[in-house]
Each structure stands twice: as structure tokens, then as C-alpha cells.
Amino acid sequence: MIVHPNPDVLRVLFTLKGSIVKRIALRCLMVTLLAALIVLVERHFPAFFYPVSATPFTLLGLSLSIFMSFRNNACYDRWWEGRKAWGKLIIETRSFVRESVVIADQALRAELLRSLCGYAHALNARLRNEDDLAAARPWLARPEAISPHNVCDGILRDIGQHCSRLAEQQHISDWRYSLLEQRLVGLTEVQATCERIKFTPLPFPYTLLLHRTIYIFCLLLPFALAEPLGWLAPLFTTIVGYTFFGLDAIGNELEDPFGRDENDLPTDAMVRTVERDVLAGLGETQLPPALLPVGYVLS
């Protein structure tokens, strides 16, 4: 995620960090060269050029803008819902740490709380299509007991079994067990929410229609601008192409907010927050440092 101070005029015009320009530069160059070629034909070979009215493009551009706004809003909602889910993960973890103080066996309590760190690492790796068991292993007391099928759920199931035994042996009250179980249910909901976002993309025909319409609009626009604008047509075509291609690329990036793109969620930093909170709850004073932005990018 980009963490950038409010940009001044020069940064607005020239900064590339967090900008979508690098992803759409080739497409913008393509429509610019096409527009220049069409203007050249219109100026030197007018017999081969058929003027096109700009009215249809005005109507199509307006419709396309509305269509894109709906898609980008849907993609941003996915990004924001993912951020709320990770915020809930931090809340539930902090609550579990606070409510687990009644566990008299400090070694067992440390094992359970460190397993929560393993859960956060495993979920982060799972959402990035990485090895979730390897990510969680350093925090687990018995990694061989966790099923590789669903590491996150296996960790929570193991914690739940320990809490259930504590309640059966009356080391904690039923009321306290109920509170701890609610925290595990909340973490299960976090995983389900993130998996729904990760593994349920926007409907493909919806996205395909938008991609095709953008390309058709930007490739045909120079025919309408060549005659009235002359050599200014490539400039305006580039501006329009940058806007439409850029909005399309931003939507694609936000659709899956759990990757390693510059504008994705800083899940590494949130996992580190979980680590620090858990270790502080265990009384440790040497905490790992909080992750800070590197080149304005917080991972």
C-alpha cells in the first residue's frame, strides 16, 4: 500500500511510485501512434479519410464512464472489505490475548498465543498462494499435528481443543471458555471473508465487456478528433486513453487486494502488528520492530 504525503504539483505530475502509468504505458503509446498516423493520413491523403462525427463518442464515453465507475466501486469495496477483515483479525487476537490471562499454565498460554501468530502468517501466505504451513511453522509448538489441507483452520481447531480441555478440567470457567471460543469464531469469519474475496473474482463477462469497449473506444476516437483538432488529436487521445486504461488497470489491481502490488493491502505490516501484540501480552520486552514504508510502499 502506498503511504505518501499529500503531493505537491511536481509530485502530482511526475511521481511514478504508486502510479498506474507503468502498467498502461504501452497501451497509451499504441493509441498515440495510431492517432498520429490517422492525422497524417487526414492531412496528406484526405481522399482516403472519411470524417467521423464526435457525437457518438460523446454518448459512448459517458456510458463507458458510468459503467467503469460501477466496476471500480465494486473493486474498491473488495479492497476495503479485505482491510476490515484484517482489522477484525487484529481485534480478535488482542481480545484473545487479554481474555487468556486466566490460564494458569503460562507455558500453555504462550503456546496458544504464539499459535495465533502462526494463524496470521498462514492466512497471509494462503491469500498469496504461498506455503501456509511453512509460514506458520516457526510459531507452532507441534506443526506436524496441523493438517496441511487447511492450515489456518487446523490452527484454530487445535487452539479450540486446548481451550475445551481447560474448561472440562475446570481450569477456566464455562463463561471464560465461551469468550475464548467467540474469538476463534471471529477469526474463522475473517478467514472465510478473505477467501471469498480471493477466490470469487468479479464475473468474467462483465470484465471482458469493459475491456473490449475501452479498446474499441480508444482505437476509434482518433477518427473523430483528427479533422477538428489536427495534430492536437494525439495529445487528447493519449489523455483519454490514460484515463480509461488507468481506471481499468486500477480496478484489476484492487480486485485482488492480497497480493504484492504496490496498492495492495499491507498484510505483512498487519501480521507484524499481531506478532508485537501477542509477544507484548506474553510479557516480552524485545519486540520485533513495526514494519515501515520502504520507498513509500508499506508491504
Short mmCIF file of C-alpha atoms in Angstrom, two decimals, residues 15-233:
data_model
loop_
_atom_site.label_atom_id
_atom_site.label_comp_id
_atom_site.label_asym_id
_atom_site.label_seq_id
_atom_site.Cartn_x
_atom_site.Cartn_y
_atom_site.Cartn_z
CA THR A 15 5.77 10.71 -9.46
CA LEU A 16 5.69 7.09 -10.60
CA LYS A 17 5.52 5.37 -7.20
CA GLY A 18 2.02 4.03 -6.84
CA SER A 19 1.08 5.31 -10.27
CA ILE A 20 -0.55 3.04 -12.80
CA VAL A 21 1.48 4.56 -15.67
CA LYS A 22 4.00 1.73 -15.82
CA ARG A 23 1.25 -0.82 -16.43
CA ILE A 24 -0.54 1.09 -19.17
CA ALA A 25 2.35 2.90 -20.87
CA LEU A 26 2.43 0.53 -23.85
CA ARG A 27 -1.31 0.82 -24.44
CA CYS A 28 -1.18 4.62 -24.25
CA LEU A 29 1.74 4.68 -26.67
CA MET A 30 -0.19 2.45 -29.05
CA VAL A 31 -3.22 4.78 -29.22
CA THR A 32 -0.93 7.82 -29.51
CA LEU A 33 0.89 6.38 -32.52
CA LEU A 34 -2.40 5.35 -34.07
CA ALA A 35 -3.81 8.85 -33.61
CA ALA A 36 -0.67 10.37 -35.18
CA LEU A 37 -0.95 8.01 -38.15
CA ILE A 38 -4.61 8.89 -38.66
CA VAL A 39 -3.84 12.63 -38.54
CA LEU A 40 -1.03 12.10 -41.05
CA VAL A 41 -3.38 10.33 -43.42
CA GLU A 42 -6.06 13.00 -42.94
CA ARG A 43 -3.57 15.83 -43.69
CA HIS A 44 -1.72 14.35 -46.65
CA PHE A 45 -4.25 11.95 -48.16
CA PRO A 46 -7.66 13.46 -47.46
CA ALA A 47 -9.24 11.32 -50.17
CA PHE A 48 -8.55 8.21 -48.09
CA PHE A 49 -10.01 9.71 -44.90
CA TYR A 50 -13.67 9.68 -44.01
CA PRO A 51 -14.62 12.21 -41.32
CA VAL A 52 -16.49 10.80 -38.33
CA SER A 53 -18.84 12.76 -36.09
CA ALA A 54 -17.80 13.10 -32.43
CA THR A 55 -21.40 12.82 -31.18
CA PRO A 56 -21.46 9.00 -30.91
CA PHE A 57 -18.16 9.10 -29.00
CA THR A 58 -19.59 11.62 -26.55
CA LEU A 59 -22.51 9.34 -25.77
CA LEU A 60 -20.33 6.21 -25.67
CA GLY A 61 -17.74 7.92 -23.47
CA LEU A 62 -20.40 9.00 -21.00
CA SER A 63 -21.88 5.50 -20.85
CA LEU A 64 -18.42 3.95 -20.53
CA SER A 65 -17.53 6.28 -17.66
CA ILE A 66 -20.65 5.29 -15.73
CA PHE A 67 -20.01 1.62 -16.44
CA MET A 68 -16.41 1.90 -15.24
CA SER A 69 -17.43 3.72 -12.07
CA PHE A 70 -19.67 0.80 -11.10
CA ARG A 71 -16.86 -1.71 -11.64
CA ASN A 72 -14.25 0.37 -9.82
CA ASN A 73 -16.62 0.86 -6.89
CA ALA A 74 -17.11 -2.91 -6.74
CA CYS A 75 -13.33 -3.45 -6.79
CA TYR A 76 -12.74 -0.82 -4.10
CA ASP A 77 -15.43 -2.42 -1.95
CA ARG A 78 -13.46 -5.68 -2.13
CA TRP A 79 -10.26 -3.86 -1.12
CA TRP A 80 -11.98 -2.12 1.78
CA GLU A 81 -13.76 -5.28 2.94
CA GLY A 82 -10.41 -7.06 2.98
CA ARG A 83 -8.97 -4.27 5.12
CA LYS A 84 -11.90 -4.52 7.55
CA ALA A 85 -11.41 -8.29 7.77
CA TRP A 86 -7.74 -7.86 8.71
CA GLY A 87 -8.73 -5.20 11.20
CA LYS A 88 -11.09 -7.69 12.78
CA LEU A 89 -8.25 -10.24 12.91
CA ILE A 90 -6.21 -7.80 14.98
CA ILE A 91 -9.19 -7.04 17.25
CA GLU A 92 -9.95 -10.72 17.88
CA THR A 93 -6.29 -11.50 18.54
CA ARG A 94 -5.92 -8.69 21.06
CA SER A 95 -9.14 -9.76 22.76
CA PHE A 96 -7.96 -13.39 22.99
CA VAL A 97 -4.66 -12.24 24.50
CA ARG A 98 -6.49 -10.18 27.12
CA GLU A 99 -9.07 -12.86 27.96
CA SER A 100 -6.48 -15.66 28.17
CA VAL A 101 -4.82 -14.22 31.29
CA VAL A 102 -6.90 -16.62 33.40
CA ILE A 103 -4.95 -19.60 32.03
CA ALA A 104 -2.68 -20.50 34.91
CA ASP A 105 -0.35 -22.69 32.85
CA GLN A 106 1.87 -19.99 31.35
CA ALA A 107 3.62 -22.42 29.03
CA LEU A 108 0.29 -23.50 27.55
CA ARG A 109 -0.89 -19.89 27.30
CA ALA A 110 2.29 -18.94 25.44
CA GLU A 111 1.79 -21.89 23.08
CA LEU A 112 -1.79 -20.85 22.31
CA LEU A 113 -0.93 -17.19 21.78
CA ARG A 114 2.04 -17.96 19.57
CA SER A 115 -0.27 -20.19 17.54
CA LEU A 116 -2.33 -17.08 16.82
CA CYS A 117 0.77 -15.54 15.25
CA GLY A 118 1.11 -18.70 13.20
CA TYR A 119 -2.52 -18.33 12.12
CA ALA A 120 -1.89 -14.76 10.90
CA HIS A 121 1.20 -15.86 8.95
CA ALA A 122 -0.64 -18.84 7.47
CA LEU A 123 -3.61 -16.74 6.36
CA ASN A 124 -1.30 -14.17 4.78
CA ALA A 125 0.54 -16.90 2.86
CA ARG A 126 -2.68 -18.66 1.85
CA LEU A 127 -4.08 -15.47 0.33
CA ARG A 128 -0.87 -15.02 -1.65
CA ASN A 129 -0.83 -18.63 -2.92
CA GLU A 130 2.28 -19.40 -0.86
CA ASP A 131 3.14 -22.27 1.52
CA ASP A 132 0.94 -21.51 4.53
CA LEU A 133 2.32 -24.32 6.71
CA ALA A 134 5.91 -23.18 6.14
CA ALA A 135 4.90 -19.62 7.02
CA ALA A 136 3.24 -20.71 10.29
CA ARG A 137 5.78 -23.37 11.31
CA PRO A 138 8.15 -21.11 13.36
CA TRP A 139 5.23 -20.16 15.64
CA LEU A 140 3.73 -23.62 16.19
CA ALA A 141 4.69 -25.94 19.03
CA ARG A 142 3.56 -29.03 17.08
CA PRO A 143 3.41 -28.21 13.36
CA GLU A 144 3.17 -31.90 12.50
CA ALA A 145 -0.24 -32.01 14.22
CA ILE A 146 -1.69 -29.40 11.84
CA SER A 147 -3.41 -30.71 8.74
CA PRO A 148 -1.86 -29.27 5.55
CA HIS A 149 -5.31 -29.26 3.94
CA ASN A 150 -6.36 -26.05 5.70
CA VAL A 151 -3.59 -24.82 7.95
CA CYS A 152 -5.47 -21.78 9.26
CA ASP A 153 -8.50 -23.81 10.29
CA GLY A 154 -6.24 -26.52 11.74
CA ILE A 155 -4.50 -23.99 13.97
CA LEU A 156 -7.80 -22.61 15.27
CA ARG A 157 -9.13 -26.14 15.80
CA ASP A 158 -6.05 -27.01 17.83
CA ILE A 159 -6.43 -23.89 19.98
CA GLY A 160 -10.12 -24.65 20.45
CA GLN A 161 -9.36 -28.18 21.62
CA HIS A 162 -6.94 -26.89 24.23
CA CYS A 163 -9.50 -24.37 25.49
CA SER A 164 -12.17 -27.08 25.62
CA ARG A 165 -9.94 -29.32 27.74
CA LEU A 166 -9.21 -26.43 30.10
CA ALA A 167 -12.94 -25.92 30.56
CA GLU A 168 -13.58 -29.65 31.09
CA GLN A 169 -10.84 -29.78 33.71
CA GLN A 170 -12.34 -26.62 35.29
CA HIS A 171 -9.11 -24.68 34.89
CA ILE A 172 -11.22 -21.95 33.31
CA SER A 173 -14.92 -21.23 33.76
CA ASP A 174 -17.53 -22.06 31.13
CA TRP A 175 -18.13 -18.35 30.72
CA ARG A 176 -14.44 -17.71 30.02
CA TYR A 177 -14.35 -20.63 27.60
CA SER A 178 -17.34 -19.16 25.78
CA LEU A 179 -15.50 -15.84 25.41
CA LEU A 180 -12.37 -17.50 24.02
CA GLU A 181 -14.46 -19.59 21.63
CA GLN A 182 -16.15 -16.43 20.34
CA ARG A 183 -12.72 -15.06 19.44
CA LEU A 184 -11.92 -18.21 17.47
CA VAL A 185 -15.26 -17.96 15.68
CA GLY A 186 -14.40 -14.37 14.78
CA LEU A 187 -11.05 -15.48 13.33
CA THR A 188 -12.83 -18.17 11.33
CA GLU A 189 -15.11 -15.48 9.90
CA VAL A 190 -12.05 -13.43 8.95
CA GLN A 191 -10.62 -16.36 7.00
CA ALA A 192 -13.93 -17.04 5.26
CA THR A 193 -14.30 -13.37 4.30
CA CYS A 194 -10.79 -13.16 2.87
CA GLU A 195 -11.21 -16.42 0.98
CA ARG A 196 -14.49 -15.21 -0.50
CA ILE A 197 -12.74 -12.08 -1.79
CA LYS A 198 -9.69 -14.01 -3.01
CA PHE A 199 -11.39 -16.90 -4.76
CA THR A 200 -14.51 -15.16 -6.10
CA PRO A 201 -13.48 -12.67 -8.81
CA LEU A 202 -15.88 -10.32 -10.50
CA PRO A 203 -17.92 -12.07 -13.22
CA PHE A 204 -15.67 -12.55 -16.24
CA PRO A 205 -18.19 -11.47 -18.94
CA TYR A 206 -18.68 -8.21 -17.04
CA THR A 207 -14.94 -7.51 -17.03
CA LEU A 208 -14.45 -8.72 -20.61
CA LEU A 209 -17.15 -6.40 -21.93
CA LEU A 210 -15.49 -3.44 -20.24
CA HIS A 211 -12.02 -4.30 -21.59
CA ARG A 212 -13.32 -4.66 -25.15
CA THR A 213 -15.34 -1.46 -25.03
CA ILE A 214 -12.37 0.54 -23.75
CA TYR A 215 -10.12 -0.69 -26.55
CA ILE A 216 -12.77 -0.07 -29.22
CA PHE A 217 -13.43 3.44 -27.90
CA CYS A 218 -9.75 4.44 -27.70
CA LEU A 219 -8.88 2.97 -31.10
CA LEU A 220 -11.76 4.68 -32.91
CA LEU A 221 -11.57 8.02 -31.10
CA PRO A 222 -8.75 9.44 -33.30
CA PHE A 223 -11.02 9.19 -36.36
CA ALA A 224 -13.37 11.70 -34.72
CA LEU A 225 -10.62 14.02 -33.46
CA ALA A 226 -8.27 14.07 -36.46
CA GLU A 227 -10.16 16.59 -38.60
CA PRO A 228 -11.25 19.17 -35.96
CA LEU A 229 -8.10 19.05 -33.80
CA GLY A 230 -5.34 18.22 -36.27
CA TRP A 231 -2.03 17.45 -34.55
CA LEU A 232 -3.63 18.01 -31.15
CA ALA A 233 -5.64 14.83 -31.68
#
